[in-house]
CSV table of C-alpha atoms and ligand atoms in Angstrom, one decimal:
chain,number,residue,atom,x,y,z
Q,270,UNK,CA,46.3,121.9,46.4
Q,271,UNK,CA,48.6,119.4,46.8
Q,272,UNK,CA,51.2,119.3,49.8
Q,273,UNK,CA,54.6,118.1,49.5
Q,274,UNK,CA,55.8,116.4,52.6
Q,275,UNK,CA,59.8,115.1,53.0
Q,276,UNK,CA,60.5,112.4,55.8
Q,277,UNK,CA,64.0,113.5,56.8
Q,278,UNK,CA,66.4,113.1,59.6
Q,279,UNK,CA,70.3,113.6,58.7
Q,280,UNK,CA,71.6,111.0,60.3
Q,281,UNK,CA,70.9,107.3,59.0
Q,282,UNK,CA,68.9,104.5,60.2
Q,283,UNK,CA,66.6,106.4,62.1
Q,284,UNK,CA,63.3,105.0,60.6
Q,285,UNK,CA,62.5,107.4,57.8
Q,286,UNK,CA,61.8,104.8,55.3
Q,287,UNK,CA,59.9,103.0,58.0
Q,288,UNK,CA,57.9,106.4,58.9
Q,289,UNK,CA,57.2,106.8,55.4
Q,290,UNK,CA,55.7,104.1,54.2
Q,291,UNK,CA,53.7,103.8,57.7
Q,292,UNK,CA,52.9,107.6,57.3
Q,293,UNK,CA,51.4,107.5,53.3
Q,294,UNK,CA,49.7,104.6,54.4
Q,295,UNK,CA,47.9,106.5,57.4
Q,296,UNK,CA,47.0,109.6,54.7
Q,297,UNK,CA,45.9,106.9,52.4
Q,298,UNK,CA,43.6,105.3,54.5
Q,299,UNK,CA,41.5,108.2,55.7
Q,300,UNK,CA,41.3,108.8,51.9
Q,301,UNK,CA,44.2,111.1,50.5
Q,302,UNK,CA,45.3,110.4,47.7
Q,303,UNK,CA,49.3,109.5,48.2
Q,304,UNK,CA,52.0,108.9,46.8
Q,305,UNK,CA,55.5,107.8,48.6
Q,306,UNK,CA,58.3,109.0,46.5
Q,307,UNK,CA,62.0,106.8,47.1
Q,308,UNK,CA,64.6,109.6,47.1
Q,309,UNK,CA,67.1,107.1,47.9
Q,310,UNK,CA,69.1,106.9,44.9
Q,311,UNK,CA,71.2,103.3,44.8
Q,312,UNK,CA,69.5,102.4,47.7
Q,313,UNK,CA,66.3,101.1,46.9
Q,314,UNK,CA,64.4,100.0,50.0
Q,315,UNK,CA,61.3,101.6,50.4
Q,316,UNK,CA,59.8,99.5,48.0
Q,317,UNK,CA,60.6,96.0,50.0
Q,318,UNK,CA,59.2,98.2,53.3
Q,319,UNK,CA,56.0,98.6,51.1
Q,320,UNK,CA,56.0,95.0,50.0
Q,321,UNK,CA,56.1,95.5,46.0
Q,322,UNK,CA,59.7,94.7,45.1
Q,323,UNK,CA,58.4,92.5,42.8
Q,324,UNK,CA,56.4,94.7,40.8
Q,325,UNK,CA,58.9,97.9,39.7
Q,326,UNK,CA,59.9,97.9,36.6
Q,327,UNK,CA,60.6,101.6,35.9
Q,328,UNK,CA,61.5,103.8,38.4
Q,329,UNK,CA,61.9,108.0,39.2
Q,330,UNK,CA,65.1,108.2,37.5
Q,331,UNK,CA,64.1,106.7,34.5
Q,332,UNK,CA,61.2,109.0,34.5
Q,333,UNK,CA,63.2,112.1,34.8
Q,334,UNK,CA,65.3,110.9,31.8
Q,335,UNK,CA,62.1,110.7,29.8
Q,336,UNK,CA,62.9,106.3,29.4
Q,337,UNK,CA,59.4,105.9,30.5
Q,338,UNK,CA,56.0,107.8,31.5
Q,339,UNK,CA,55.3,108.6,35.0
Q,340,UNK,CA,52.0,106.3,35.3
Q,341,UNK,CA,54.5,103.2,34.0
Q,342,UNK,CA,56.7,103.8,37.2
Q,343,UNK,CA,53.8,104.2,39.5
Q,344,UNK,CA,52.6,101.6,41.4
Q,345,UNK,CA,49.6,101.0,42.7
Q,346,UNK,CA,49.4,99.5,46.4
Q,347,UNK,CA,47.2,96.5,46.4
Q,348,UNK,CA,45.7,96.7,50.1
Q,349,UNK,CA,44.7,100.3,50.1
Q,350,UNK,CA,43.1,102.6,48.1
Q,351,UNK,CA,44.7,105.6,47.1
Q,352,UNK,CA,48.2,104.8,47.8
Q,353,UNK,CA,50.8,104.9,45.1
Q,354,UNK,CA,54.2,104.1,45.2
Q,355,UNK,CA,57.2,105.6,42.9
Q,356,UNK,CA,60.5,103.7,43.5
Q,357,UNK,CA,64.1,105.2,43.3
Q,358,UNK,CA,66.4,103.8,41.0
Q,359,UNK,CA,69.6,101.4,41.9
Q,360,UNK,CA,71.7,103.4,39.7
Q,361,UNK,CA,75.1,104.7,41.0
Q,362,UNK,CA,74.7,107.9,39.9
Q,363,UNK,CA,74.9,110.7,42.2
Q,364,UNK,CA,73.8,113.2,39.9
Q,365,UNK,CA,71.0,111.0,38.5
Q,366,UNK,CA,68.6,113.7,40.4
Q,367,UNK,CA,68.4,117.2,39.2
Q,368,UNK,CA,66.4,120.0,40.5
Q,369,UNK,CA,64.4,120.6,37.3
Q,370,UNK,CA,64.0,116.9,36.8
Q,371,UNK,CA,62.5,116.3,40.1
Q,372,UNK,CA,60.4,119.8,39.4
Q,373,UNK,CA,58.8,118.2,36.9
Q,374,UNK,CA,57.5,114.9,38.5
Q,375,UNK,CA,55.9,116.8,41.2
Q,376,UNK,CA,54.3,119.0,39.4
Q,377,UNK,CA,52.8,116.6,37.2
Q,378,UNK,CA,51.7,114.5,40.6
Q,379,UNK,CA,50.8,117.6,41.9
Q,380,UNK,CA,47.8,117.3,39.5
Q,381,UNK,CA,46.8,113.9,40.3
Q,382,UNK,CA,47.8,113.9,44.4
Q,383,UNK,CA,46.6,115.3,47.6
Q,384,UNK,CA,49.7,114.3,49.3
Q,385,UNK,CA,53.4,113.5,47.8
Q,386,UNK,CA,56.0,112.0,50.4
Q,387,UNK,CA,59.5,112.3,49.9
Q,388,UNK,CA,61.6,109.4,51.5
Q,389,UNK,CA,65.1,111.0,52.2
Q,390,UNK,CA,68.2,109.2,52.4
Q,391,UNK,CA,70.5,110.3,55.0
Q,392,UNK,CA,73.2,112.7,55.3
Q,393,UNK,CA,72.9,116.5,54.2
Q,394,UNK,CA,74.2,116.2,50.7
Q,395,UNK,CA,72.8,116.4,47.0
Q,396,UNK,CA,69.8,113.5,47.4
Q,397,UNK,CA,68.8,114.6,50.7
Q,398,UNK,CA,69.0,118.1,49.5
Q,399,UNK,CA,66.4,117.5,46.9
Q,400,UNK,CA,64.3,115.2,48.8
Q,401,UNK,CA,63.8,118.4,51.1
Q,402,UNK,CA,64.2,121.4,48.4
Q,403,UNK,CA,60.5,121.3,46.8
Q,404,UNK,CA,59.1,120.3,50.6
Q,405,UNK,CA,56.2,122.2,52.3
Q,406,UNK,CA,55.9,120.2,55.1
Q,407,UNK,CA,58.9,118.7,57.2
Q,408,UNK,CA,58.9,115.7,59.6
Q,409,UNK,CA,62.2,115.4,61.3
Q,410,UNK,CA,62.3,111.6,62.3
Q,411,UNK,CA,65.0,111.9,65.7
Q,412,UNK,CA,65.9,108.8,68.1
Q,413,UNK,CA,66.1,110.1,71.3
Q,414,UNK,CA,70.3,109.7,71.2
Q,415,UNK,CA,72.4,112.2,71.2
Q,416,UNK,CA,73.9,112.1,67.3
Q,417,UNK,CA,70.5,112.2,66.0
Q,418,UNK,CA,69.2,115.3,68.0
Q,419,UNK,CA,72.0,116.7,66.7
Q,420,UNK,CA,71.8,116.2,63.4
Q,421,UNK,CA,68.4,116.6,63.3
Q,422,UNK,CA,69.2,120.7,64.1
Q,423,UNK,CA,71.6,120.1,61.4
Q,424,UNK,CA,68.7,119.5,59.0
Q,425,UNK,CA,66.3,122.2,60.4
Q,426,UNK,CA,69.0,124.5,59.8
Q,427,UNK,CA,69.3,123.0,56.1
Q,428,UNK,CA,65.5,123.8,55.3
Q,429,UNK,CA,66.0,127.3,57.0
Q,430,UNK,CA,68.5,128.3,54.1
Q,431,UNK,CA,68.3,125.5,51.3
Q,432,UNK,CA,65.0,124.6,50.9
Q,433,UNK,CA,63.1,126.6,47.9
Q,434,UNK,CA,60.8,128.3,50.1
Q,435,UNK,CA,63.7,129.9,52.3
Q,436,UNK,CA,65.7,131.2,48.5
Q,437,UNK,CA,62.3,132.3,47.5
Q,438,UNK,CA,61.5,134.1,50.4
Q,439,UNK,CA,58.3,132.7,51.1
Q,440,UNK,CA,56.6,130.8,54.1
Q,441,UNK,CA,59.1,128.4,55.5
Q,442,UNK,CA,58.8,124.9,55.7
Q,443,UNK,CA,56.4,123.4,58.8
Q,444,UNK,CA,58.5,121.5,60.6
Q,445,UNK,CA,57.2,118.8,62.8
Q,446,UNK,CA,59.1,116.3,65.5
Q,447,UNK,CA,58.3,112.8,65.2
Q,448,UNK,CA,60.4,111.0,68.0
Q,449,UNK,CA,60.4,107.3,67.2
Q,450,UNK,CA,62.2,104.3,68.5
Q,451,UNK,CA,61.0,105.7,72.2
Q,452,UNK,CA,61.7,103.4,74.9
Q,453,UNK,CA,59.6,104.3,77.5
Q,454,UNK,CA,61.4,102.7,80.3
Q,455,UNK,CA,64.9,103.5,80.0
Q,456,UNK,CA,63.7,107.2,79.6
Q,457,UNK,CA,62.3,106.2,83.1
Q,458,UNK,CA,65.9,104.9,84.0
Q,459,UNK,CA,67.4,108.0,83.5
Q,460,UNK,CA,69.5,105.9,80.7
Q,461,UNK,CA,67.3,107.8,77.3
Q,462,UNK,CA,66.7,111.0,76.4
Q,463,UNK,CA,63.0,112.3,77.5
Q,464,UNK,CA,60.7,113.7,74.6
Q,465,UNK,CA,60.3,117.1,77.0
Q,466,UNK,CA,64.1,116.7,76.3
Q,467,UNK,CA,64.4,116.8,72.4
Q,468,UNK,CA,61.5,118.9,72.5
Q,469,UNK,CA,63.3,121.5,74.3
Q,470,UNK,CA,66.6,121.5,72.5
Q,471,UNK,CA,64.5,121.3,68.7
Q,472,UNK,CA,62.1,123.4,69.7
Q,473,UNK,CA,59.5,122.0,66.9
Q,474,UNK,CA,56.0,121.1,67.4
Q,475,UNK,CA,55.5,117.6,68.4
Q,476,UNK,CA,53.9,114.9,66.0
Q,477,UNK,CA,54.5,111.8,67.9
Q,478,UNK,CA,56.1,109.9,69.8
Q,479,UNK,CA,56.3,106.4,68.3
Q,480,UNK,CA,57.5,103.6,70.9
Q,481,UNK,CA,60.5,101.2,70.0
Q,482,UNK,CA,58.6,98.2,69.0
Q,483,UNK,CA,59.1,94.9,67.7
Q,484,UNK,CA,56.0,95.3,65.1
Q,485,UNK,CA,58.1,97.0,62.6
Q,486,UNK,CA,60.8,94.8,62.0
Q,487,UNK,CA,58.0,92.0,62.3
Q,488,UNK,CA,55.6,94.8,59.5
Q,489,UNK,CA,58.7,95.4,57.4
Q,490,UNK,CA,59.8,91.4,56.7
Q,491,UNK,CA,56.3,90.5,55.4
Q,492,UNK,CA,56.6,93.9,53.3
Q,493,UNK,CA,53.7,95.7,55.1
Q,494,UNK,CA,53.8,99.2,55.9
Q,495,UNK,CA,53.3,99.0,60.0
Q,496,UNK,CA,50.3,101.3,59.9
Q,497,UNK,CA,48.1,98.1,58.9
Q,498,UNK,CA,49.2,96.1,62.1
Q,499,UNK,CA,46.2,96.4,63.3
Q,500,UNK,CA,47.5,95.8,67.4
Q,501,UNK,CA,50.3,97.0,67.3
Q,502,UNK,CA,51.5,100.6,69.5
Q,503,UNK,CA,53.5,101.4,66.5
Q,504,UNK,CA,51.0,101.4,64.2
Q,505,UNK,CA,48.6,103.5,67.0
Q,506,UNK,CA,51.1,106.2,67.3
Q,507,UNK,CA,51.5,106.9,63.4
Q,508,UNK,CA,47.6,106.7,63.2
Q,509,UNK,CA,47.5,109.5,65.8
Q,510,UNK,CA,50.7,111.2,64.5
Q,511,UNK,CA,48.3,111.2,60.7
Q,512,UNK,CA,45.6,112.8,62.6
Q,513,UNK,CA,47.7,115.4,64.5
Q,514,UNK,CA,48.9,116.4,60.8
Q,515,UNK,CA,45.4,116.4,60.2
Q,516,UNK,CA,44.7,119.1,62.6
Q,517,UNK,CA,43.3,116.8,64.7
Q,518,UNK,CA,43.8,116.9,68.2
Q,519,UNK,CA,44.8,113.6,70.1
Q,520,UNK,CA,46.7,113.4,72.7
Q,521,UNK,CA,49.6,111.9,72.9
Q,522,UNK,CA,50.5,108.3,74.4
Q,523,UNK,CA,53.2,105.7,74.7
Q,524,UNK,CA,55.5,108.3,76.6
Q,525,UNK,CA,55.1,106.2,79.7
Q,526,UNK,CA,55.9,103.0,80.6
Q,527,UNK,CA,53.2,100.2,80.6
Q,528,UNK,CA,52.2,99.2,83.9
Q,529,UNK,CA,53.1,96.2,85.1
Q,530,UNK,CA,51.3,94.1,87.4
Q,531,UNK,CA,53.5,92.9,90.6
Q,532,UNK,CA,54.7,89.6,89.2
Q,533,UNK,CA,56.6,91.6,86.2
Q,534,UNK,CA,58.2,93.9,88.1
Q,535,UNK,CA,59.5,91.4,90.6
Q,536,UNK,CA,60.8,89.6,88.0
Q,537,UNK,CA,62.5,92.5,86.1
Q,538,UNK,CA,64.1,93.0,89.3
Q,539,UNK,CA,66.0,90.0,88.8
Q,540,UNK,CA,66.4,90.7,85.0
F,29,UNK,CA,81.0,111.0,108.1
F,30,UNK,CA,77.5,109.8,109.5
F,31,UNK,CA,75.8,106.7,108.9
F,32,UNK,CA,73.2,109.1,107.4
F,33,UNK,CA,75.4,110.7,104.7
F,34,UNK,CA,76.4,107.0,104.0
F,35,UNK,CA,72.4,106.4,102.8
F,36,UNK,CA,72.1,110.2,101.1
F,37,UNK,CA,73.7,109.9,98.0
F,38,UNK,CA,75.1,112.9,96.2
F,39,UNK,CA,72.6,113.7,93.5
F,40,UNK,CA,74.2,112.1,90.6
F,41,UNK,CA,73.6,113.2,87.1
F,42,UNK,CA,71.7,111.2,84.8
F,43,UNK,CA,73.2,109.6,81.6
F,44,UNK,CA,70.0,111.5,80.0
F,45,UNK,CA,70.3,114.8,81.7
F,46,UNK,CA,74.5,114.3,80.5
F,47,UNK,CA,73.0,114.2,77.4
F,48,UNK,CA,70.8,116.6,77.2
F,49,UNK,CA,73.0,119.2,78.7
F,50,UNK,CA,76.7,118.1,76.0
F,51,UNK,CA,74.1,118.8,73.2
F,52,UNK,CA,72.6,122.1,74.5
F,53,UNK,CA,76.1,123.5,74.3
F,54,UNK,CA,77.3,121.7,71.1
F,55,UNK,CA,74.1,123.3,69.7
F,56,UNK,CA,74.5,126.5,70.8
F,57,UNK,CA,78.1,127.0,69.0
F,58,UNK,CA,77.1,125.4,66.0
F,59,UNK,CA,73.9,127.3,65.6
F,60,UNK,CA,75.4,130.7,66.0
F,61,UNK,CA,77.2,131.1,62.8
F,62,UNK,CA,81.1,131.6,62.1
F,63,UNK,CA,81.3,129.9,65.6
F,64,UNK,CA,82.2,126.7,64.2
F,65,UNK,CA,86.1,126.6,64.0
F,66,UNK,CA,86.7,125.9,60.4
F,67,UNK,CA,89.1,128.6,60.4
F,68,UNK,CA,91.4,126.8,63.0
F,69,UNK,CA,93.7,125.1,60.0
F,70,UNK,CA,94.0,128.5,57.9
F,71,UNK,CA,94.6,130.6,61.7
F,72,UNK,CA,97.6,127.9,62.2
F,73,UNK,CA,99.3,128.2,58.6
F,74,UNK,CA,99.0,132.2,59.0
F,75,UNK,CA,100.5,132.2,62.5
F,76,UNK,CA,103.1,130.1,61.7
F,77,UNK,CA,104.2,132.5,58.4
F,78,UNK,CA,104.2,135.4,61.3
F,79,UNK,CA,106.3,133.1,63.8
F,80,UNK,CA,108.2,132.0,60.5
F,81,UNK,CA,109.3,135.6,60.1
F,82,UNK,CA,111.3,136.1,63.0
F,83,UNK,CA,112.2,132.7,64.0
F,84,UNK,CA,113.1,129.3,62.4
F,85,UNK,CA,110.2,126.6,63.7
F,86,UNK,CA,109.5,122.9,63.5
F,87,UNK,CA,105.8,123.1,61.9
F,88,UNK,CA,105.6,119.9,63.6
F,89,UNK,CA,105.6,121.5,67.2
F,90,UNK,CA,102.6,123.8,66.7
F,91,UNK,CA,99.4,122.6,68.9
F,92,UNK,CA,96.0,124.6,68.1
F,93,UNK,CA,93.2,123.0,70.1
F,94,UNK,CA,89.8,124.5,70.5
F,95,UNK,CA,87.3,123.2,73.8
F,96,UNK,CA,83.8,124.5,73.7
F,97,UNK,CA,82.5,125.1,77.5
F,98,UNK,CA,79.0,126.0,78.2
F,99,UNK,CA,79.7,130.0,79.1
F,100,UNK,CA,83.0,130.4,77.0
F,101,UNK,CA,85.2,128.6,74.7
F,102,UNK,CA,89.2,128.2,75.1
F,103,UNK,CA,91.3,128.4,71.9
F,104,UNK,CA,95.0,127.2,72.8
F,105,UNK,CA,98.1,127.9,70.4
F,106,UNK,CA,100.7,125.5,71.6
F,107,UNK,CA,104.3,126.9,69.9
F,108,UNK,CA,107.4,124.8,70.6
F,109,UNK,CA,110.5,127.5,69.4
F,110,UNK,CA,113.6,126.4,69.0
F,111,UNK,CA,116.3,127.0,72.1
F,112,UNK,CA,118.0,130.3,71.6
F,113,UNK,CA,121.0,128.8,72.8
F,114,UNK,CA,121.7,124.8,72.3
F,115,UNK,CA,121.0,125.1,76.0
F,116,UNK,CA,117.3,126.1,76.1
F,117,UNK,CA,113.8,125.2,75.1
F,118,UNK,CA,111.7,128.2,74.7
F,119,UNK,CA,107.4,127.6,74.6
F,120,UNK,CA,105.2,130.2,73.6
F,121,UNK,CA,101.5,130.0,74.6
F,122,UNK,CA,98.7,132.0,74.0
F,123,UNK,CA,95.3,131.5,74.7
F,124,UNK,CA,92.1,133.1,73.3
F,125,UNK,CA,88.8,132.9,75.5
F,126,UNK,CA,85.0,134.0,73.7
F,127,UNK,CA,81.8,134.1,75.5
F,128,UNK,CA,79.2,131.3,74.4
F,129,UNK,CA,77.4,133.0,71.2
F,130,UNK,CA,79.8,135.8,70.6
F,131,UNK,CA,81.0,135.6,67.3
F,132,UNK,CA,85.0,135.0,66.1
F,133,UNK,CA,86.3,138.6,65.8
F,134,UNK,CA,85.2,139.4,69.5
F,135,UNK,CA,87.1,135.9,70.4
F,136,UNK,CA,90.5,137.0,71.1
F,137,UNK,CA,89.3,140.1,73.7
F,138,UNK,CA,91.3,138.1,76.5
F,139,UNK,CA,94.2,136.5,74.5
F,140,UNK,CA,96.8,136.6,77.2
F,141,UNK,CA,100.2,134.8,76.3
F,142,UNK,CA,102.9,133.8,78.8
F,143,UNK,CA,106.3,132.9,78.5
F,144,UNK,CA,108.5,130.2,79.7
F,145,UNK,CA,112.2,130.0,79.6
U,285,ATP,N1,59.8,102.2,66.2
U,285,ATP,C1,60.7,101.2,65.9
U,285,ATP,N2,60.9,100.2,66.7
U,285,ATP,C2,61.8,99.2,66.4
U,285,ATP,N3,62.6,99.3,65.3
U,285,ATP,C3,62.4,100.3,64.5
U,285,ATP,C4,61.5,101.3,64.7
U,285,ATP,N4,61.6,102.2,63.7
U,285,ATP,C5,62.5,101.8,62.9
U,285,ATP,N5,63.1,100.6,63.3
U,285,ATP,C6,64.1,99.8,62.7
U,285,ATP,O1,65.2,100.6,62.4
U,285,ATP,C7,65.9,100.3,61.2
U,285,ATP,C8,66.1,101.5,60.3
U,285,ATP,O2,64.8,101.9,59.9
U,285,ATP,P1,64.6,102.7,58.5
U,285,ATP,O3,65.2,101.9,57.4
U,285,ATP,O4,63.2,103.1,58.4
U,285,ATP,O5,65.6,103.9,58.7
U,285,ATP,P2,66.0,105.0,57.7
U,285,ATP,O6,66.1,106.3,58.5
U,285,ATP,O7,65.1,105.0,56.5
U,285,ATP,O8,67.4,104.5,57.3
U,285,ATP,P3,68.4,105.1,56.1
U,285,ATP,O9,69.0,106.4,56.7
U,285,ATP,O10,69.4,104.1,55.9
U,285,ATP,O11,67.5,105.4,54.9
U,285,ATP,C9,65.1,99.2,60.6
U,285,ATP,O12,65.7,97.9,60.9
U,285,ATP,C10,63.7,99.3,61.3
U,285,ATP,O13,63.1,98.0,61.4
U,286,MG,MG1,65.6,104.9,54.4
């Protein structure tokens, strides 16, 4: 049966397009079949994250408005198997998402998928609202800062009452914390919010902890979703965070700082 | 004061444990429901129709702040009434105090209000 997963966060800039298009890619690659859904109406980005700008030509809303088929607004990632991409459309048009419209897509991909992502835009109004309403699974992408842990509660508190699962009465949504843009050593500092921290105040179970790293604004200019940088600690923290989905269990890394040998730290002395 | 207490330093908070701690209590009002003060503008309007009723006011000189603390929240009403005699200022000031979590209605169990000529 296929799962419906939204990336969301409240607040803005918080790296839900980047954790989506790194996270379908993960479920992708160990042979889900996925597709990353662009709920970002106006704001078309996750496709130039995903490296396909070039090749939409339809996109969801034109879909819901029966202007073309689903399969013509699909696209098809070149670089992995099983990983499908549906863009949003530029349109201004708050109201170009409705609830029945956006029923229908994913239950028709619902067929065809084992996994459909939902890329949220910010904020807690109408596209956010029905990025998250069909969800059964919930990653909460937080910065350990204060305005996103706080609206971060905002949005579990959205899923506990808005979500379809909470009006139907049924199971509620799994939540799940993925902490990203960590920075290890000013948590050290005293100057950053620790995970233990967030964890405490969200009280969610904890899918990762992905480290601030210069890999993704590297992975996102060349259009590649940071989950195929093969070196990089970003990439090895949404592979795990896949896996923890998964079920798997892997323990979690990148909470600490590296160590340094004695030349560094003399020098960041003096930094 | 001791060359010793010169080295100890008090045990300063963290800019992190700051943080953690504003959002624990910002969290806790707006999670418990009704606690969020959206009814501060319509509570101002109504007192001042009451006020209104037995004296002339400036609706201009009517404060209503709210502070959230970590064990109870302080709602001020800051009333400037105009001076009985051309003489005299008159303020009237009441303040509401509610346990963390309690909800609105229990809010105003210690309203006291003072007077000053
Ligand atoms: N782990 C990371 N390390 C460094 N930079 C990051 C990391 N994650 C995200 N970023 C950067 O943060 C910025 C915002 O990321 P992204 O677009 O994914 O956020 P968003 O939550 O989708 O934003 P919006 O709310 O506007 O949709 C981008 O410039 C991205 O490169
Ligand atoms: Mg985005």
């Amino acid at each position: 049966m296929a799962k419906v997963i939204v990336m969301t966060s409240g607040k803005g800039g918080v790296g839900k397009t980047t954790s989506s298009a790194a996270f379908a890619t993960g479920l992708a690659l160990r042979g889900f079949k996925t597709v990353v859904i662009d709920f970002d109406v106006g704001l078309r980005n996750l496709d130039l994250i995903m490296g396909c700008e070039r090749r939409v030509v339809f996109d969801f809303v034109n879909v819901i408005n029966g202007e073309a088929k689903l399969n013509q607004a699909l696209i098809k990632d070149k670089r992995v198997e099983n990983l499908f991409i549906l863009p949003t459309s530029q349109t201004r048009d708050k109201d170009a998402l409705t609830k029945e419209g956006v029923e229908k897509i994913l239950d028709e991909l619902k067929k065809d998928f084992d996994y459909i992502l939902c890329d949220s835009p910010a904020g807690i109004e109408k596209g956010a609202l029905m990025a998250l309403y069909f969800a059964d699974h919930a990653i909460i992408v937080t910065n350990p800062e204060v305005s996103s842990v706080r609206d971060s509660d905002r949005i579990l508190g959205v899923l506990a009452s808005k979500s379809r699962r909470a009006e139907l009465n049924q199971e509620p949504v799994q939540e799940h914390l993925l902490l990203t843009r960590y920075d290890p050593e000013r948590v050290e500092r005293g100057d950053m919010l620790k995970v233990d921290d967030v964890l405490e105040i969200l009280a969610i179970p904890l899918l990762g902890v992905v480290p601030e790293s210069t890999a993704v604004l590297r992975a996102s200019n060349i259009g590649m979703p940071v989950t195929l940088d093969e070196k990089s600690n970003a990439n090895k923290a949404y592979t795990d965070a896949v896996a923890r989905f998964l079920g798997e269990t892997v323990e979690h890394r990148f909470m600490k700082p590296e160590k340094k040998g004695f030349l560094d730290r003399l020098l960041r002395r003096t930094a | 004061m001791s060359i010793f207490n010169f080295f100890r330093q008090a045990p300063r908070k963290s800019v992190a444990e700051e943080a953690k701690e504003r959002l624990q209590i910002v969290l806790a009002h707006e999670r418990a429901a009704g606690s969020s003060p959206d009814y501060l503008p319509i509570l101002q309007r109504e007192l001042l129709a009451v006020i209104a009723k037995y004296v002339q006011i400036d609706e201009k000189k009517v404060e209503v702040s709210f502070e959230r603390g970590g064990d109870y929240s302080t709602l001020e009403v800051n009333i400037e009434l105009p001076p009985p005699s051309p003489d005299k200022g008159v303020r009237t000031r009441g303040t509401a105090t509610n346990t963390a979590g309690g909800d609105a209605a229990s809010a105003a169990k210690a309203a006291t209000a003072a007077k000053r000529a």
